[in-house]
PDB file of C-alpha atoms in Angstrom:
ATOM      1  CA  UNK A   1     -88.331 160.168  62.797  1.00 91.00           C
ATOM      2  CA  UNK A   2     -87.955 159.457  66.610  1.00 95.00           C
ATOM      3  CA  UNK A   3     -86.043 155.819  66.495  1.00 92.00           C
ATOM      4  CA  UNK A   4     -84.870 153.389  69.430  1.00 95.00           C
ATOM      5  CA  UNK A   5     -82.247 150.976  69.306  1.00 95.00           C
ATOM      6  CA  UNK A   6     -80.425 148.590  71.868  1.00 96.00           C
ATOM      7  CA  UNK A   7     -77.036 148.955  72.106  1.00 97.00           C
ATOM      8  CA  UNK A   8     -73.985 146.771  72.576  1.00 98.00           C
ATOM      9  CA  UNK A   9     -71.303 146.841  74.328  1.00 97.00           C
ATOM     10  CA  UNK A  10     -68.333 144.101  73.448  1.00 98.00           C
ATOM     11  CA  UNK A  11     -64.051 144.283  73.548  1.00 97.00           C
ATOM     12  CA  UNK A  12     -63.370 145.036  69.847  1.00 97.00           C
ATOM     13  CA  UNK A  13     -65.633 142.124  68.527  1.00 97.00           C
ATOM     14  CA  UNK A  14     -69.266 144.276  67.919  1.00 98.00           C
ATOM     15  CA  UNK A  15     -68.324 143.455  64.111  1.00 98.00           C
ATOM     16  CA  UNK A  16     -67.068 139.056  64.352  1.00 98.00           C
ATOM     17  CA  UNK A  17     -70.769 138.832  67.090  1.00 98.00           C
ATOM     18  CA  UNK A  18     -73.551 141.043  64.290  1.00 98.00           C
ATOM     19  CA  UNK A  19     -71.567 138.952  61.281  1.00 98.00           C
ATOM     20  CA  UNK A  20     -72.213 135.868  63.914  1.00 98.00           C
ATOM     21  CA  UNK A  21     -75.583 136.935  64.317  1.00 98.00           C
ATOM     22  CA  UNK A  22     -76.946 138.678  61.299  1.00 98.00           C
ATOM     23  CA  UNK A  23     -75.493 134.490  59.524  1.00 98.00           C
ATOM     24  CA  UNK A  24     -78.114 132.745  62.152  1.00 98.00           C
ATOM     25  CA  UNK A  25     -81.988 134.921  61.350  1.00 96.00           C
ATOM     26  CA  UNK A  26     -83.543 135.461  59.427  1.00 95.00           C
ATOM     27  CA  UNK A  27     -84.922 139.133  57.847  1.00 96.00           C
ATOM     28  CA  UNK A  28     -81.115 140.331  59.339  1.00 98.00           C
ATOM     29  CA  UNK A  29     -78.129 142.286  57.849  1.00 98.00           C
ATOM     30  CA  UNK A  30     -75.321 144.595  59.125  1.00 98.00           C
ATOM     31  CA  UNK A  31     -75.909 147.870  57.882  1.00 98.00           C
ATOM     32  CA  UNK A  32     -73.123 150.430  58.514  1.00 98.00           C
ATOM     33  CA  UNK A  33     -69.866 150.172  60.183  1.00 98.00           C
ATOM     34  CA  UNK A  34     -68.103 153.102  61.315  1.00 98.00           C
ATOM     35  CA  UNK A  35     -65.509 153.127  62.024  1.00 98.00           C
ATOM     36  CA  UNK A  36     -63.178 155.478  64.705  1.00 97.00           C
ATOM     37  CA  UNK A  37     -62.362 158.563  62.815  1.00 97.00           C
ATOM     38  CA  UNK A  38     -59.403 159.403  66.032  1.00 97.00           C
ATOM     39  CA  UNK A  39     -57.334 157.086  68.867  1.00 96.00           C
ATOM     40  CA  UNK A  40     -60.321 157.690  71.657  1.00 94.00           C
ATOM     41  CA  UNK A  41     -59.623 154.841  75.381  1.00 93.00           C
ATOM     42  CA  UNK A  42     -61.852 152.139  73.447  1.00 93.00           C
ATOM     43  CA  UNK A  43     -60.508 151.727  70.053  1.00 95.00           C
ATOM     44  CA  UNK A  44     -58.210 153.082  68.145  1.00 96.00           C
ATOM     45  CA  UNK A  45     -57.800 155.411  64.875  1.00 98.00           C
ATOM     46  CA  UNK A  46     -59.145 153.140  62.094  1.00 97.00           C
ATOM     47  CA  UNK A  47     -60.847 150.319  63.994  1.00 97.00           C
ATOM     48  CA  UNK A  48     -64.179 149.691  63.886  1.00 98.00           C
ATOM     49  CA  UNK A  49     -65.408 151.740  66.450  1.00 98.00           C
ATOM     50  CA  UNK A  50     -69.724 150.740  65.698  1.00 98.00           C
ATOM     51  CA  UNK A  51     -71.567 147.695  63.778  1.00 98.00           C
ATOM     52  CA  UNK A  52     -75.052 149.307  63.282  1.00 98.00           C
ATOM     53  CA  UNK A  53     -77.319 145.926  62.232  1.00 98.00           C
ATOM     54  CA  UNK A  54     -81.002 144.349  61.898  1.00 98.00           C
ATOM     55  CA  UNK A  55     -81.884 141.661  63.569  1.00 97.00           C
ATOM     56  CA  UNK A  56     -85.164 140.450  62.337  1.00 96.00           C
ATOM     57  CA  UNK A  57     -86.786 143.479  62.410  1.00 95.00           C
ATOM     58  CA  UNK A  58     -84.045 145.404  65.543  1.00 96.00           C
ATOM     59  CA  UNK A  59     -82.440 148.117  65.230  1.00 97.00           C
ATOM     60  CA  UNK A  60     -78.922 147.291  67.476  1.00 98.00           C
ATOM     61  CA  UNK A  61     -76.346 148.683  67.465  1.00 98.00           C
ATOM     62  CA  UNK A  62     -72.360 147.248  68.931  1.00 98.00           C
ATOM     63  CA  UNK A  63     -70.208 149.494  70.327  1.00 98.00           C
ATOM     64  CA  UNK A  64     -66.153 148.639  71.259  1.00 98.00           C
ATOM     65  CA  UNK A  65     -66.513 150.002  74.549  1.00 97.00           C
ATOM     66  CA  UNK A  66     -63.581 148.632  75.627  1.00 95.00           C
ATOM     67  CA  UNK A  67     -63.290 145.602  78.882  1.00 95.00           C
ATOM     68  CA  UNK A  68     -64.785 147.889  82.045  1.00 94.00           C
ATOM     69  CA  UNK A  69     -68.425 146.421  80.879  1.00 95.00           C
ATOM     70  CA  UNK A  70     -68.461 142.532  80.075  1.00 95.00           C
ATOM     71  CA  UNK A  71     -72.699 141.873  79.616  1.00 96.00           C
ATOM     72  CA  UNK A  72     -74.570 139.818  83.044  1.00 94.00           C
ATOM     73  CA  UNK A  73     -77.981 138.185  82.097  1.00 94.00           C
ATOM     74  CA  UNK A  74     -79.686 140.901  83.453  1.00 95.00           C
ATOM     75  CA  UNK A  75     -80.177 141.179  79.926  1.00 94.00           C
ATOM     76  CA  UNK A  76     -80.859 138.823  76.945  1.00 97.00           C
ATOM     77  CA  UNK A  77     -82.200 139.004  73.227  1.00 97.00           C
ATOM     78  CA  UNK A  78     -84.808 136.276  73.039  1.00 97.00           C
ATOM     79  CA  UNK A  79     -85.834 134.480  70.223  1.00 97.00           C
ATOM     80  CA  UNK A  80     -89.129 132.428  69.805  1.00 96.00           C
ATOM     81  CA  UNK A  81     -88.297 129.647  66.577  1.00 97.00           C
ATOM     82  CA  UNK A  82     -90.770 128.146  65.337  1.00 96.00           C
ATOM     83  CA  UNK A  83     -90.265 124.119  66.239  1.00 97.00           C
ATOM     84  CA  UNK A  84     -87.139 122.471  67.497  1.00 97.00           C
ATOM     85  CA  UNK A  85     -85.344 122.112  64.319  1.00 98.00           C
ATOM     86  CA  UNK A  86     -84.832 125.745  64.361  1.00 97.00           C
ATOM     87  CA  UNK A  87     -84.658 125.793  68.458  1.00 98.00           C
ATOM     88  CA  UNK A  88     -81.350 123.521  67.993  1.00 98.00           C
ATOM     89  CA  UNK A  89     -80.248 124.952  65.073  1.00 98.00           C
ATOM     90  CA  UNK A  90     -79.985 128.775  66.465  1.00 98.00           C
ATOM     91  CA  UNK A  91     -78.826 126.569  70.500  1.00 98.00           C
ATOM     92  CA  UNK A  92     -75.842 124.201  68.557  1.00 98.00           C
ATOM     93  CA  UNK A  93     -74.566 127.612  66.731  1.00 98.00           C
ATOM     94  CA  UNK A  94     -74.657 130.090  68.880  1.00 98.00           C
ATOM     95  CA  UNK A  95     -72.343 128.042  71.872  1.00 97.00           C
ATOM     96  CA  UNK A  96     -70.267 127.122  69.282  1.00 96.00           C
ATOM     97  CA  UNK A  97     -66.712 128.603  69.768  1.00 95.00           C
ATOM     98  CA  UNK A  98     -66.781 129.142  73.383  1.00 96.00           C
ATOM     99  CA  UNK A  99     -70.389 129.554  74.675  1.00 97.00           C
ATOM    100  CA  UNK A 100     -72.360 127.371  76.670  1.00 97.00           C
ATOM    101  CA  UNK A 101     -75.960 127.020  78.388  1.00 97.00           C
ATOM    102  CA  UNK A 102     -77.461 127.582  81.818  1.00 97.00           C
ATOM    103  CA  UNK A 103     -80.418 125.855  82.973  1.00 96.00           C
ATOM    104  CA  UNK A 104     -84.473 127.416  81.183  1.00 96.00           C
ATOM    105  CA  UNK A 105     -83.724 126.870  77.114  1.00 97.00           C
ATOM    106  CA  UNK A 106     -80.830 130.451  78.493  1.00 98.00           C
ATOM    107  CA  UNK A 107     -76.981 130.466  77.377  1.00 98.00           C
ATOM    108  CA  UNK A 108     -73.942 132.672  76.537  1.00 98.00           C
ATOM    109  CA  UNK A 109     -72.599 133.276  73.220  1.00 98.00           C
ATOM    110  CA  UNK A 110     -68.635 132.952  73.511  1.00 97.00           C
ATOM    111  CA  UNK A 111     -69.232 137.511  73.549  1.00 98.00           C
ATOM    112  CA  UNK A 112     -71.043 136.686  76.551  1.00 97.00           C
ATOM    113  CA  UNK A 113     -73.782 138.799  75.254  1.00 98.00           C
ATOM    114  CA  UNK A 114     -77.215 135.649  76.620  1.00 98.00           C
ATOM    115  CA  UNK A 115     -79.871 133.967  74.993  1.00 98.00           C
ATOM    116  CA  UNK A 116     -83.920 133.030  75.637  1.00 98.00           C
ATOM    117  CA  UNK A 117     -83.996 130.098  73.013  1.00 98.00           C
ATOM    118  CA  UNK A 118     -87.352 129.102  73.521  1.00 97.00           C
ATOM    119  CA  UNK A 119     -89.917 127.043  70.866  1.00 97.00           C
ATOM    120  CA  UNK A 120     -93.443 129.053  70.288  1.00 96.00           C
ATOM    121  CA  UNK A 121     -95.218 126.356  71.402  1.00 96.00           C
ATOM    122  CA  UNK A 122     -93.068 126.853  75.397  1.00 96.00           C
ATOM    123  CA  UNK A 123     -95.291 130.769  75.542  1.00 95.00           C
ATOM    124  CA  UNK A 124     -99.165 128.535  73.963  1.00 95.00           C
ATOM    125  CA  UNK A 125     -98.344 126.478  76.811  1.00 95.00           C
ATOM    126  CA  UNK A 126     -97.772 127.970  79.354  1.00 96.00           C
ATOM    127  CA  UNK A 127    -100.392 130.504  78.585  1.00 95.00           C
ATOM    128  CA  UNK A 128    -102.735 128.202  77.808  1.00 88.00           C
ATOM    129  CA  UNK A 129    -106.769 126.610  78.784  1.00 92.00           C
ATOM    130  CA  UNK A 130    -105.239 123.728  80.991  1.00 95.00           C
ATOM    131  CA  UNK A 131    -103.738 124.854  83.896  1.00 96.00           C
ATOM    132  CA  UNK A 132    -102.515 121.689  84.971  1.00 96.00           C
ATOM    133  CA  UNK A 133    -100.825 121.862  81.553  1.00 96.00           C
ATOM    134  CA  UNK A 134     -99.492 124.089  81.994  1.00 97.00           C
ATOM    135  CA  UNK A 135     -98.205 123.784  85.417  1.00 97.00           C
ATOM    136  CA  UNK A 136     -96.229 120.444  84.680  1.00 97.00           C
ATOM    137  CA  UNK A 137     -95.039 122.625  81.321  1.00 97.00           C
ATOM    138  CA  UNK A 138     -93.600 124.737  83.685  1.00 97.00           C
ATOM    139  CA  UNK A 139     -92.180 122.510  86.220  1.00 97.00           C
ATOM    140  CA  UNK A 140     -90.481 120.054  83.148  1.00 97.00           C
ATOM    141  CA  UNK A 141     -88.712 123.869  81.590  1.00 97.00           C
ATOM    142  CA  UNK A 142     -87.434 124.711  84.289  1.00 97.00           C
ATOM    143  CA  UNK A 143     -85.616 120.716  84.504  1.00 97.00           C
ATOM    144  CA  UNK A 144     -83.454 121.731  80.359  1.00 97.00           C
ATOM    145  CA  UNK A 145     -80.623 123.544  79.827  1.00 98.00           C
ATOM    146  CA  UNK A 146     -82.267 123.227  75.368  1.00 98.00           C
ATOM    147  CA  UNK A 147     -86.018 123.161  75.500  1.00 98.00           C
ATOM    148  CA  UNK A 148     -87.660 120.563  73.839  1.00 97.00           C
ATOM    149  CA  UNK A 149     -91.152 121.236  72.233  1.00 97.00           C
ATOM    150  CA  UNK A 150     -91.275 116.852  72.658  1.00 96.00           C
ATOM    151  CA  UNK A 151     -90.842 116.884  76.469  1.00 96.00           C
ATOM    152  CA  UNK A 152     -92.811 120.100  76.502  1.00 96.00           C
ATOM    153  CA  UNK A 153     -96.053 118.537  74.725  1.00 95.00           C
ATOM    154  CA  UNK A 154     -95.650 115.158  76.738  1.00 96.00           C
ATOM    155  CA  UNK A 155     -95.759 117.520  80.194  1.00 96.00           C
ATOM    156  CA  UNK A 156     -98.330 119.200  79.516  1.00 96.00           C
ATOM    157  CA  UNK A 157    -100.829 116.498  78.004  1.00 94.00           C
ATOM    158  CA  UNK A 158     -99.755 115.012  80.760  1.00 93.00           C
ATOM    159  CA  UNK A 159     -97.813 112.113  79.572  1.00 83.00           C
ATOM    160  CA  UNK A 160     -96.015 110.118  82.197  1.00 72.00           C
ATOM    161  CA  UNK A 161     -91.901 109.924  80.276  1.00 59.00           C
TER     162      UNK A 161
END
């Protein structure tokens, strides 16, 4: 059976990243940790080479490939959150320990991986039946770092702030 998994290239901290991610997101687990059977350009024999893990049912592989290919915003993991409490919890946890906030619900975690932490309500508003409300919600979102559902709702409904 053919399968596809996303491979994330880390600089020696794939296992720490996988442990963090699987601790935060439901339906997640570490599936396998493979240690290098021999010295190679990025790891010594016996060190963690790859970590297979599942996040919310999606398969990923963390590869300790060394410093040659750092992460960029050109690829990000999107977490659709149920509500503001989940946005707040995941945002705080992913930023902790050296991550950095960006705009429009984007952040980088301490490993350099970019995430979009977005409430499901954002898509509902942006694709809703009220084009003017969608425009206002989009404009409000563009001013945010972490997404604020109440402020989005106010913008969508045309409530003055």
